[in-house]
Structure formats: structure tokens, C-alpha cells
PDB file of C-alpha atoms in Angstrom:
ATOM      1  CA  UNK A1337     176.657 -22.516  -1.570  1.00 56.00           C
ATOM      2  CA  UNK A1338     179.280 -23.728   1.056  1.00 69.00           C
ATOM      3  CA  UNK A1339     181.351 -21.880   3.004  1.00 90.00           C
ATOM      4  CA  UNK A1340     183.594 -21.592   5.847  1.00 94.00           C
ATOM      5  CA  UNK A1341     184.472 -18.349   6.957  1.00 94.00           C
ATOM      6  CA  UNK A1342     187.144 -17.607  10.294  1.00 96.00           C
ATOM      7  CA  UNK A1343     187.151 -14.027  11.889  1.00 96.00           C
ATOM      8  CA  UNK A1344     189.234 -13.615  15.141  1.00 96.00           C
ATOM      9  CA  UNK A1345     192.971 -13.382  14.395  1.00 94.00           C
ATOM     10  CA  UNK A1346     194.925 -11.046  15.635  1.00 97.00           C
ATOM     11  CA  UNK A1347     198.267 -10.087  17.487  1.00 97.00           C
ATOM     12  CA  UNK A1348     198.463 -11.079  21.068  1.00 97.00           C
ATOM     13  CA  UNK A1349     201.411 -11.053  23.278  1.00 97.00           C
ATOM     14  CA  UNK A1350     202.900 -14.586  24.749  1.00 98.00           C
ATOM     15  CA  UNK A1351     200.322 -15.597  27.833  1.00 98.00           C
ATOM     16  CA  UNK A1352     197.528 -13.959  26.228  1.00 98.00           C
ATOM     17  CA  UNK A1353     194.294 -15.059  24.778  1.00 98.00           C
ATOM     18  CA  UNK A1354     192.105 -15.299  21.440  1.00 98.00           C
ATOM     19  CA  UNK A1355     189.638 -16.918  20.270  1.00 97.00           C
ATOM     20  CA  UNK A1356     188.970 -17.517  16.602  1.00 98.00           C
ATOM     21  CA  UNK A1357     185.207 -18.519  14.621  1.00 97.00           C
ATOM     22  CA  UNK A1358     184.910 -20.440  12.137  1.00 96.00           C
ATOM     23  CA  UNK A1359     181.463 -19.558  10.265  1.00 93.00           C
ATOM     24  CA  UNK A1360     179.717 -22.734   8.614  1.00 90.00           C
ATOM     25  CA  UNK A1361     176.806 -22.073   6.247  1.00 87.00           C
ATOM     26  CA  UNK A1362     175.131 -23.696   3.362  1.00 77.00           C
ATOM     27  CA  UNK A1363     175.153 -27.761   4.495  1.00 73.00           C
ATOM     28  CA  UNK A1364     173.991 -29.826   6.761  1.00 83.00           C
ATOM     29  CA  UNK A1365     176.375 -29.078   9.885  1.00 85.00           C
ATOM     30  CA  UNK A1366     175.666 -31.468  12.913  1.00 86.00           C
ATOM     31  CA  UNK A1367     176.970 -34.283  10.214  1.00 90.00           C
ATOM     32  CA  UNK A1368     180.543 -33.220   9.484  1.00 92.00           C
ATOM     33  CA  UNK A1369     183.452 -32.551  11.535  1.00 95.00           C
ATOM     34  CA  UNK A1370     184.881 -29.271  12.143  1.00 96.00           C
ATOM     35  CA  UNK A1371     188.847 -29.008  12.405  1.00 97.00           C
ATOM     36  CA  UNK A1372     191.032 -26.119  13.490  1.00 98.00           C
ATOM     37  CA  UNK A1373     194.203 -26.427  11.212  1.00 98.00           C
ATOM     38  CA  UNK A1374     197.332 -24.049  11.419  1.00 97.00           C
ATOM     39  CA  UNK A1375     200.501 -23.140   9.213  1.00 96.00           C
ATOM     40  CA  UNK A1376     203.404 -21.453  10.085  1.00 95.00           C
ATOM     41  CA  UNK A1377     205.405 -19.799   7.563  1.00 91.00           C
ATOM     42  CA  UNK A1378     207.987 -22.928   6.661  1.00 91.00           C
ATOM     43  CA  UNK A1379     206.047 -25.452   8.103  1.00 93.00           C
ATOM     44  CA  UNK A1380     203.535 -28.031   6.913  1.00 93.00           C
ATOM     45  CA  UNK A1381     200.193 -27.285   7.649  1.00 94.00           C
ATOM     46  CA  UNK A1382     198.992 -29.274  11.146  1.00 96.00           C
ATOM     47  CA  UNK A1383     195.807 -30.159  13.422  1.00 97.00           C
ATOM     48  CA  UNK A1384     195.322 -28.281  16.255  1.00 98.00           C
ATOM     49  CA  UNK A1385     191.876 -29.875  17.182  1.00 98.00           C
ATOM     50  CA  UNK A1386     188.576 -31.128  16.062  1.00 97.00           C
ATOM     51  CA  UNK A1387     184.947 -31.558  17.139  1.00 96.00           C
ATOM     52  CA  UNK A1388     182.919 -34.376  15.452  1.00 95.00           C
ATOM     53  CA  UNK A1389     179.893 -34.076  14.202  1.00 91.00           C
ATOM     54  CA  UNK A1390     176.719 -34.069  15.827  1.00 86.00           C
ATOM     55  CA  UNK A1391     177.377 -34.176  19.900  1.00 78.00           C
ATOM     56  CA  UNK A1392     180.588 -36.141  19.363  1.00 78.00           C
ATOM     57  CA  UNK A1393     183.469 -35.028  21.274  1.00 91.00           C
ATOM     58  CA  UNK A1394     186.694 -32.943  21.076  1.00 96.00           C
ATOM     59  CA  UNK A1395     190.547 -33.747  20.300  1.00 97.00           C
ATOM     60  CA  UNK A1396     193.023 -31.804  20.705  1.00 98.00           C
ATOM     61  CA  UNK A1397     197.014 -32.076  19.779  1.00 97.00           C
ATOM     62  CA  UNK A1398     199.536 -32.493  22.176  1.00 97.00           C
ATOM     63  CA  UNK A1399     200.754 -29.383  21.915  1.00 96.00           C
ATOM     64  CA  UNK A1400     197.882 -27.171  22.699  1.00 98.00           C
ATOM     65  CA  UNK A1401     195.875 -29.508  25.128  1.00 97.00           C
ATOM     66  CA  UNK A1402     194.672 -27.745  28.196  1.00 97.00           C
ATOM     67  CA  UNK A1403     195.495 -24.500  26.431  1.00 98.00           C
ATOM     68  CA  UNK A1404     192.795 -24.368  23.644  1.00 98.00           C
ATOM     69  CA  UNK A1405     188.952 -25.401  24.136  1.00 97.00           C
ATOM     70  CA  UNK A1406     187.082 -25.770  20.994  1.00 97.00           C
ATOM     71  CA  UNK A1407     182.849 -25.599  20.785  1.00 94.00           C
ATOM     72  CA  UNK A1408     180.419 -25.735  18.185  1.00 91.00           C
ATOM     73  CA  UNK A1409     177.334 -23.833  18.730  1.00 84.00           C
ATOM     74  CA  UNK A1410     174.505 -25.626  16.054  1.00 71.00           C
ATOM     75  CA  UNK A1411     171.402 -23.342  15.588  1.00 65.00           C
ATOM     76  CA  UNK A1412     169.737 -26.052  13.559  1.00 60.00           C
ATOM     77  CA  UNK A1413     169.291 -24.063  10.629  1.00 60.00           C
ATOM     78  CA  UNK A1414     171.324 -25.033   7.464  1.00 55.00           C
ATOM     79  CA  UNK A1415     171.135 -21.647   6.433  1.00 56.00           C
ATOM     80  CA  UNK A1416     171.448 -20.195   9.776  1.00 60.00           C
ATOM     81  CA  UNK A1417     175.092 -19.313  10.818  1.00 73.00           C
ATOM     82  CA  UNK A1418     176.687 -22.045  12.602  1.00 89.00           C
ATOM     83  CA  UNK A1419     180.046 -21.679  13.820  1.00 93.00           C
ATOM     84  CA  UNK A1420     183.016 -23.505  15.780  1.00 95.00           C
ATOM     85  CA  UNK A1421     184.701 -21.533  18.529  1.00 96.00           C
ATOM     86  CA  UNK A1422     188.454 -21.895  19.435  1.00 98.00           C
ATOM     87  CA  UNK A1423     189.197 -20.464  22.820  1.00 98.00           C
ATOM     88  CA  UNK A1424     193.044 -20.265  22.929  1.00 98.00           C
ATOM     89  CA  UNK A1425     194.485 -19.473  26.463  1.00 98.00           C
ATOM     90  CA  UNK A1426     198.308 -19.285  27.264  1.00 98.00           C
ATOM     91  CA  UNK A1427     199.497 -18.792  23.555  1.00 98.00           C
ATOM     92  CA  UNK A1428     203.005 -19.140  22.859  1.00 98.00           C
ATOM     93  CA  UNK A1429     205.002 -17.772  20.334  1.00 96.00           C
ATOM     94  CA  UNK A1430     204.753 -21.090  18.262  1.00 96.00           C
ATOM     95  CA  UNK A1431     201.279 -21.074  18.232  1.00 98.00           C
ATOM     96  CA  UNK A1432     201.569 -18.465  15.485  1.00 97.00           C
ATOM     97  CA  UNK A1433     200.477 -19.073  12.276  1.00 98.00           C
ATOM     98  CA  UNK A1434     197.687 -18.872   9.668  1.00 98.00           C
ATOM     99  CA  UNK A1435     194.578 -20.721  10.985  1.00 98.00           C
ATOM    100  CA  UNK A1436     191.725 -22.519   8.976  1.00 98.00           C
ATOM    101  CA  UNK A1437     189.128 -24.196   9.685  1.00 97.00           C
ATOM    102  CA  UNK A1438     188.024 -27.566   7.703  1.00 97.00           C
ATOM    103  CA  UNK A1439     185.228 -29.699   7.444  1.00 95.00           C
ATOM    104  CA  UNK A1440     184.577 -33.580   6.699  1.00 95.00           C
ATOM    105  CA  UNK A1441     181.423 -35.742   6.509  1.00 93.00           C
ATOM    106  CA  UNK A1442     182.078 -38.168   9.121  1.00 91.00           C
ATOM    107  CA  UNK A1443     179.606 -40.427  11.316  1.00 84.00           C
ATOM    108  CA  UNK A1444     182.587 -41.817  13.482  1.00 87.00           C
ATOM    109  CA  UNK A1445     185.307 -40.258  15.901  1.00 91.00           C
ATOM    110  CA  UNK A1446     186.500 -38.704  12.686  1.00 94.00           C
ATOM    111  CA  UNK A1447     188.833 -36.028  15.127  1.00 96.00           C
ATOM    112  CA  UNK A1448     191.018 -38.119  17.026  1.00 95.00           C
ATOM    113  CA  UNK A1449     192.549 -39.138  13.424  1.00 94.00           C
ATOM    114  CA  UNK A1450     193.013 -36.037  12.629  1.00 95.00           C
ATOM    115  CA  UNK A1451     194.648 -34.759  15.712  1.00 96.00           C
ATOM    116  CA  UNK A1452     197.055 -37.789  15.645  1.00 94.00           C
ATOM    117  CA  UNK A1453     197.785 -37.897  11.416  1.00 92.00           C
ATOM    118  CA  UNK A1454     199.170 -35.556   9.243  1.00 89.00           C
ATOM    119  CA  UNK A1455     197.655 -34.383   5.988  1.00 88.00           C
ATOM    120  CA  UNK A1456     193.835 -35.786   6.303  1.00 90.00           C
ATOM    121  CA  UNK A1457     191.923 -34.692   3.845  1.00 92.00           C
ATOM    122  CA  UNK A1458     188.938 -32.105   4.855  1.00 95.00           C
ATOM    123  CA  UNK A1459     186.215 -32.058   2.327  1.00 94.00           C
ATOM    124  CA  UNK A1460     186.046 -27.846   2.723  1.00 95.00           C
ATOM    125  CA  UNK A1461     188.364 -25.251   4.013  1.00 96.00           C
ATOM    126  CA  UNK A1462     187.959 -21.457   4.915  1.00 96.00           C
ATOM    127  CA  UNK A1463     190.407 -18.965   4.263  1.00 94.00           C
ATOM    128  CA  UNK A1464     192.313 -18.554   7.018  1.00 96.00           C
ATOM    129  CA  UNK A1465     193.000 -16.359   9.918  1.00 97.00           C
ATOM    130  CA  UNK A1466     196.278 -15.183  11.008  1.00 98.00           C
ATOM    131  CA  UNK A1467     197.494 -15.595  14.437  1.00 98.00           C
ATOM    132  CA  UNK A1468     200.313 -13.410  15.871  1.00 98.00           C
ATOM    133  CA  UNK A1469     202.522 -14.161  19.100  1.00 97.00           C
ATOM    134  CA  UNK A1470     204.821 -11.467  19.898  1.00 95.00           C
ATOM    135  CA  UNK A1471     205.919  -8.955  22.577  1.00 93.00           C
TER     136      UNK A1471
END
């Protein structure tokens, strides 16, 4: 059974932080790519960053680099909860939004694509977390 699970949102006021999880169980983790996507009500649905798979490295849009740090933390376990971490530091009120995590199969610097192009494809998606930025 796959799934993708997020827990963290919230309501935090502008210049605060939160950090959102995105629980991966049932496949074999170190080989996809993790993303951290976000909507906000009227909007189309965009990247916020991505760790590939295995060791492979972050990417993070414009918009929230140096802000947001994401991790993933791999207990080697297929059935053993695995997650991706999203620190976000700073937030701003546009940061706001319902936030999902997605994963894709990839053996290549999958994340910088996604970062950069709109409307790639995951191959699973949680459920979403909403994120509130308001005083």
C-alpha cells in the first residue's frame, strides 16, 4: 500500500516558522524523489522544492531559497516510516497555501526540473497540509 501522509500545518504569523512532514511508507524510498508542492486558493498548484532520490541533492524555487531547508531522513526500512522534512523560516504571507508532498521514480537530478517547470507529473501525492500566514 502507498502512501504519503503530511502533518505540520498550521497558522503562523509573518517571520515565523514551521516545518511540515511528509510520511512515505509502502515503496522503496531512497529511489524516488520527494517534492514539496503548494496551492493557494486561485492559483495553480507550484514547486516549492525537491530532494532526489537516494543522497542526491536539494532544489529549491526562487522564491523560498534561503528561507526553506528540506531533508529526508531514510530508515532503510520500506515499511518503516520514512519522511521528508520542510523547515520553513521567515514565512511570508504568500507562502500560504495547501501543501503536498509528491513522489517520482527518478535515477537523475529529477528536482531541479521540477523546481524550474510547471505541472511535472509526480507518480504519488499526499493529501495536503494547510499553511496559514497571518497576523
Amino acid at each position: 500500500q502507498l502512501r504519503l501522509v503530511e502533518s505540520g500545518g498550521g497558522l503562523v504569523q509573518p517571520g515565523g516558522s514551521l516545518t511540515l512532514s511528509c510520511e512515505v511508507r509502502g515503496f522503496d524510498f531512497a529511489s524516488y524523489a520527494i517534492g514539496w508542492f503548494r496551492q493557494a486558493s486561485g492559483k495553480e498548484r507550484e514547486a516549492v522544492s525537491c530532494v532526489n532520490s537516494g543522497d542526491g541533492g536539494p532544489a529549491y524555487a526562487i522564491s523560498v531559497k534561503g528561507r526553506f531547508t528540506i531533508s529526508r531522513n531514510a530508515t532503510g526500512n520500506t515499511n518503516t516510516k520514512n519522511t521528508v522534512n520542510l523547515v520553513m523560516n521567515n514565512l511570508k504571507p504568500d507562502d500560504a497555501g495547501t501543501y503536498v508532498c509528491g513522489a517520482k521514480r527518478a535515477t537523475f537530478d529529477l528536482c531541479s526540473v521540477v523546481v524550474a517547470v510547471r505541472g511535472i507529473k509526480m507518480d504519488y501525492w499526499g493529501t495536503g497540509a494547510l499553511v496559514t500566514v497571518s497576523s
